[in-house]
Short mmCIF file of N, CA and C in Angstrom, two decimals:
data_model
loop_
_atom_site.label_atom_id
_atom_site.label_comp_id
_atom_site.label_asym_id
_atom_site.label_seq_id
_atom_site.Cartn_x
_atom_site.Cartn_y
_atom_site.Cartn_z
N MET U 14 -34.18 15.40 30.88
CA MET U 14 -34.67 14.57 29.84
C MET U 14 -33.72 15.06 29.04
N VAL U 15 -33.29 14.41 27.93
CA VAL U 15 -32.31 14.79 26.95
C VAL U 15 -32.75 14.41 25.47
N ARG U 16 -32.62 15.50 24.55
CA ARG U 16 -33.20 15.34 23.47
C ARG U 16 -32.05 15.26 22.44
N HIS U 17 -32.20 14.38 21.53
CA HIS U 17 -31.12 13.99 20.35
C HIS U 17 -31.84 14.87 19.10
N VAL U 18 -31.12 15.92 18.97
CA VAL U 18 -31.58 16.67 17.54
C VAL U 18 -31.09 16.00 16.48
N HIS U 19 -29.96 15.78 16.40
CA HIS U 19 -29.37 15.24 15.28
C HIS U 19 -29.21 13.72 15.24
N LYS U 20 -30.33 13.07 15.66
CA LYS U 20 -30.32 11.32 15.68
C LYS U 20 -30.15 10.99 14.03
N GLY U 21 -31.02 11.47 13.26
CA GLY U 21 -30.85 11.25 11.80
C GLY U 21 -29.68 11.24 11.05
N ARG U 22 -28.83 12.39 11.47
CA ARG U 22 -27.39 12.72 10.93
C ARG U 22 -26.74 11.28 11.09
N HIS U 23 -26.55 10.73 12.15
CA HIS U 23 -25.71 9.48 12.29
C HIS U 23 -25.82 8.55 11.31
N LEU U 24 -27.07 8.31 10.95
CA LEU U 24 -27.42 7.28 10.19
C LEU U 24 -26.93 7.54 8.76
N GLU U 25 -27.18 9.00 8.32
CA GLU U 25 -26.60 9.78 7.21
C GLU U 25 -25.26 9.53 6.98
N CYS U 26 -24.23 9.69 8.15
CA CYS U 26 -22.92 9.65 8.29
C CYS U 26 -22.69 8.27 8.01
N VAL U 27 -23.00 7.07 8.45
CA VAL U 27 -22.71 5.79 8.55
C VAL U 27 -23.05 5.50 7.01
N VAL U 28 -23.99 5.79 6.34
CA VAL U 28 -24.48 5.41 4.79
C VAL U 28 -23.50 6.00 3.87
N LEU U 29 -23.24 7.04 4.35
CA LEU U 29 -22.19 8.05 3.40
C LEU U 29 -20.60 7.12 3.59
N SER U 30 -20.32 7.04 4.59
CA SER U 30 -19.04 6.22 4.92
C SER U 30 -19.04 5.32 4.31
N LEU U 31 -20.03 4.18 4.14
CA LEU U 31 -20.16 2.80 3.65
C LEU U 31 -20.14 3.06 2.24
N ALA U 32 -20.81 3.90 1.54
CA ALA U 32 -20.52 4.22 0.34
C ALA U 32 -18.91 4.67 -0.38
N LEU U 33 -18.80 5.41 0.41
CA LEU U 33 -17.43 5.76 -0.10
C LEU U 33 -16.41 4.83 -0.11
N ALA U 34 -16.73 3.59 1.22
CA ALA U 34 -15.70 2.74 1.28
C ALA U 34 -15.84 1.69 -0.05
N LEU U 35 -17.04 1.38 -0.10
CA LEU U 35 -17.42 0.71 -1.46
C LEU U 35 -16.75 1.18 -3.02
N LEU U 36 -16.99 2.89 -2.95
CA LEU U 36 -16.37 3.05 -4.08
C LEU U 36 -14.87 3.11 -4.36
N ALA U 37 -14.30 3.26 -2.95
CA ALA U 37 -12.84 3.34 -3.03
C ALA U 37 -12.39 1.88 -3.22
N GLY U 38 -13.20 0.63 -3.08
CA GLY U 38 -12.74 -0.44 -3.28
C GLY U 38 -13.10 -1.14 -4.87
N THR U 39 -13.75 -0.20 -5.36
CA THR U 39 -13.93 -0.30 -6.84
C THR U 39 -12.96 -0.05 -7.82
N GLY U 40 -12.06 0.79 -7.40
CA GLY U 40 -10.81 1.41 -8.07
C GLY U 40 -9.91 0.04 -8.26
N THR U 41 -9.44 -0.43 -7.26
CA THR U 41 -8.64 -1.60 -7.09
C THR U 41 -8.98 -2.66 -7.95
N ALA U 42 -10.44 -3.03 -8.21
CA ALA U 42 -10.73 -4.27 -8.87
C ALA U 42 -10.77 -3.91 -10.63
N THR U 43 -10.87 -2.58 -10.74
CA THR U 43 -10.62 -2.25 -12.10
C THR U 43 -9.04 -2.06 -12.73
N ALA U 44 -8.26 -2.09 -11.42
CA ALA U 44 -6.69 -1.96 -11.91
C ALA U 44 -6.43 -2.97 -12.16
N GLU U 45 -6.77 -4.30 -12.29
CA GLU U 45 -6.18 -5.48 -12.39
C GLU U 45 -5.72 -5.68 -14.19
N GLY U 46 -4.27 -6.17 -14.14
CA GLY U 46 -3.93 -6.64 -15.40
C GLY U 46 -2.95 -4.97 -15.87
N LYS U 47 -2.96 -4.23 -15.04
CA LYS U 47 -2.15 -3.02 -15.44
C LYS U 47 -0.62 -2.90 -14.58
N TYR U 48 0.18 -3.21 -15.13
CA TYR U 48 1.52 -3.27 -14.29
C TYR U 48 2.61 -2.51 -14.59
N GLY U 49 3.25 -1.92 -13.73
CA GLY U 49 4.42 -1.09 -13.89
C GLY U 49 5.75 -2.04 -14.34
N PRO U 50 6.90 -1.19 -14.54
CA PRO U 50 7.89 -2.13 -14.80
C PRO U 50 8.46 -2.99 -13.73
N GLY U 51 8.74 -3.97 -14.15
CA GLY U 51 9.17 -5.12 -13.19
C GLY U 51 8.29 -6.06 -12.72
N ALA U 52 7.02 -5.95 -13.07
CA ALA U 52 6.10 -6.65 -12.75
C ALA U 52 4.77 -7.49 -14.04
N SER U 53 4.70 -8.78 -13.96
CA SER U 53 3.91 -9.30 -14.65
C SER U 53 3.06 -10.42 -13.98
N ASP U 54 2.25 -11.16 -14.86
CA ASP U 54 1.14 -11.89 -14.22
C ASP U 54 1.89 -13.15 -13.31
N THR U 55 3.22 -13.28 -13.88
CA THR U 55 3.76 -14.46 -13.07
C THR U 55 5.37 -14.10 -12.40
N GLU U 56 5.72 -12.89 -12.28
CA GLU U 56 7.08 -12.36 -11.89
C GLU U 56 6.85 -11.11 -11.26
N ILE U 57 7.42 -10.73 -10.26
CA ILE U 57 7.58 -9.45 -9.62
C ILE U 57 9.18 -9.37 -9.57
N LEU U 58 9.77 -8.25 -10.08
CA LEU U 58 11.11 -7.89 -9.84
C LEU U 58 11.40 -6.92 -8.59
N ILE U 59 11.91 -7.14 -7.44
CA ILE U 59 12.45 -6.51 -6.53
C ILE U 59 13.87 -5.88 -6.56
N GLY U 60 13.76 -4.80 -6.59
CA GLY U 60 15.16 -3.90 -6.75
C GLY U 60 15.55 -3.32 -5.45
N GLN U 61 16.86 -2.86 -5.43
CA GLN U 61 17.29 -2.16 -4.15
C GLN U 61 18.12 -1.08 -4.46
N THR U 62 18.29 -0.07 -3.85
CA THR U 62 19.43 0.86 -3.76
C THR U 62 20.37 0.82 -2.69
N ASN U 63 21.57 0.63 -3.07
CA ASN U 63 22.70 0.65 -1.78
C ASN U 63 23.58 1.57 -2.44
N PRO U 64 24.79 1.89 -1.36
CA PRO U 64 25.87 2.64 -1.52
C PRO U 64 26.82 1.70 -1.94
N TYR U 65 27.49 1.68 -2.99
CA TYR U 65 28.42 0.85 -3.41
C TYR U 65 29.73 1.85 -3.28
N SER U 66 29.81 2.85 -3.20
CA SER U 66 31.21 3.84 -3.26
C SER U 66 30.77 4.66 -2.56
N GLY U 67 31.75 5.72 -2.13
CA GLY U 67 31.54 6.88 -1.26
C GLY U 67 31.55 6.52 0.25
N PRO U 68 31.39 7.72 0.89
CA PRO U 68 31.70 7.25 2.44
C PRO U 68 30.71 6.48 3.12
N LEU U 69 29.71 5.87 2.55
CA LEU U 69 28.50 5.00 3.18
C LEU U 69 28.96 3.49 2.55
N SER U 70 30.07 3.29 1.67
CA SER U 70 30.21 2.11 0.83
C SER U 70 30.07 0.94 1.84
N SER U 71 30.43 0.89 3.30
CA SER U 71 30.64 -0.08 4.13
C SER U 71 29.22 -0.60 4.04
N TYR U 72 28.18 -0.10 3.71
CA TYR U 72 26.63 -0.86 3.81
C TYR U 72 26.62 -1.43 2.43
N GLY U 73 27.26 -1.17 1.62
CA GLY U 73 27.07 -1.82 0.35
C GLY U 73 27.18 -3.32 0.51
N THR U 74 27.96 -3.81 1.51
CA THR U 74 28.04 -5.43 1.76
C THR U 74 26.77 -6.14 1.85
N GLN U 75 25.90 -5.30 2.69
CA GLN U 75 24.50 -5.90 2.75
C GLN U 75 23.92 -5.86 1.60
N GLY U 76 23.77 -5.19 0.59
CA GLY U 76 23.29 -5.30 -0.84
C GLY U 76 23.92 -6.34 -1.27
N ARG U 77 25.15 -6.69 -1.40
CA ARG U 77 25.76 -7.57 -2.16
C ARG U 77 25.37 -9.00 -1.48
N ALA U 78 25.28 -8.90 -0.43
CA ALA U 78 24.92 -10.42 0.49
C ALA U 78 23.37 -10.66 -0.03
N GLN U 79 22.48 -9.57 -0.02
CA GLN U 79 20.88 -9.91 -0.43
C GLN U 79 21.09 -10.09 -1.80
N THR U 80 21.94 -9.65 -2.70
CA THR U 80 21.81 -10.30 -4.23
C THR U 80 22.42 -11.52 -4.39
N ALA U 81 23.41 -11.80 -3.49
CA ALA U 81 23.60 -13.38 -3.61
C ALA U 81 22.77 -14.19 -2.91
N TYR U 82 22.07 -13.88 -2.13
CA TYR U 82 20.96 -14.98 -1.45
C TYR U 82 19.97 -14.97 -2.41
N TYR U 83 19.35 -13.93 -3.02
CA TYR U 83 18.10 -14.20 -3.95
C TYR U 83 18.53 -14.33 -5.35
N THR U 84 19.70 -14.32 -5.95
CA THR U 84 20.05 -14.68 -7.11
C THR U 84 20.26 -16.13 -7.40
N PRO U 85 19.45 -16.74 -8.23
CA PRO U 85 19.86 -18.47 -8.55
C PRO U 85 21.04 -18.63 -8.85
#
């Protein structure tokens, strides 16, 4: 016969986990309307960093191609 000594602990852990998940979700809801540089309600500015000089400058062509594609 097996006795479960910590049967009530499992329910406590589940309830605590759900409460923490709900609290974590409320932080994102209250953060609406606060944007960093390059973001607004209608636009998001996407930037990049590429080596345009130096020993890795051959990879700079990817950055130039991306800029040409996304610039109207």
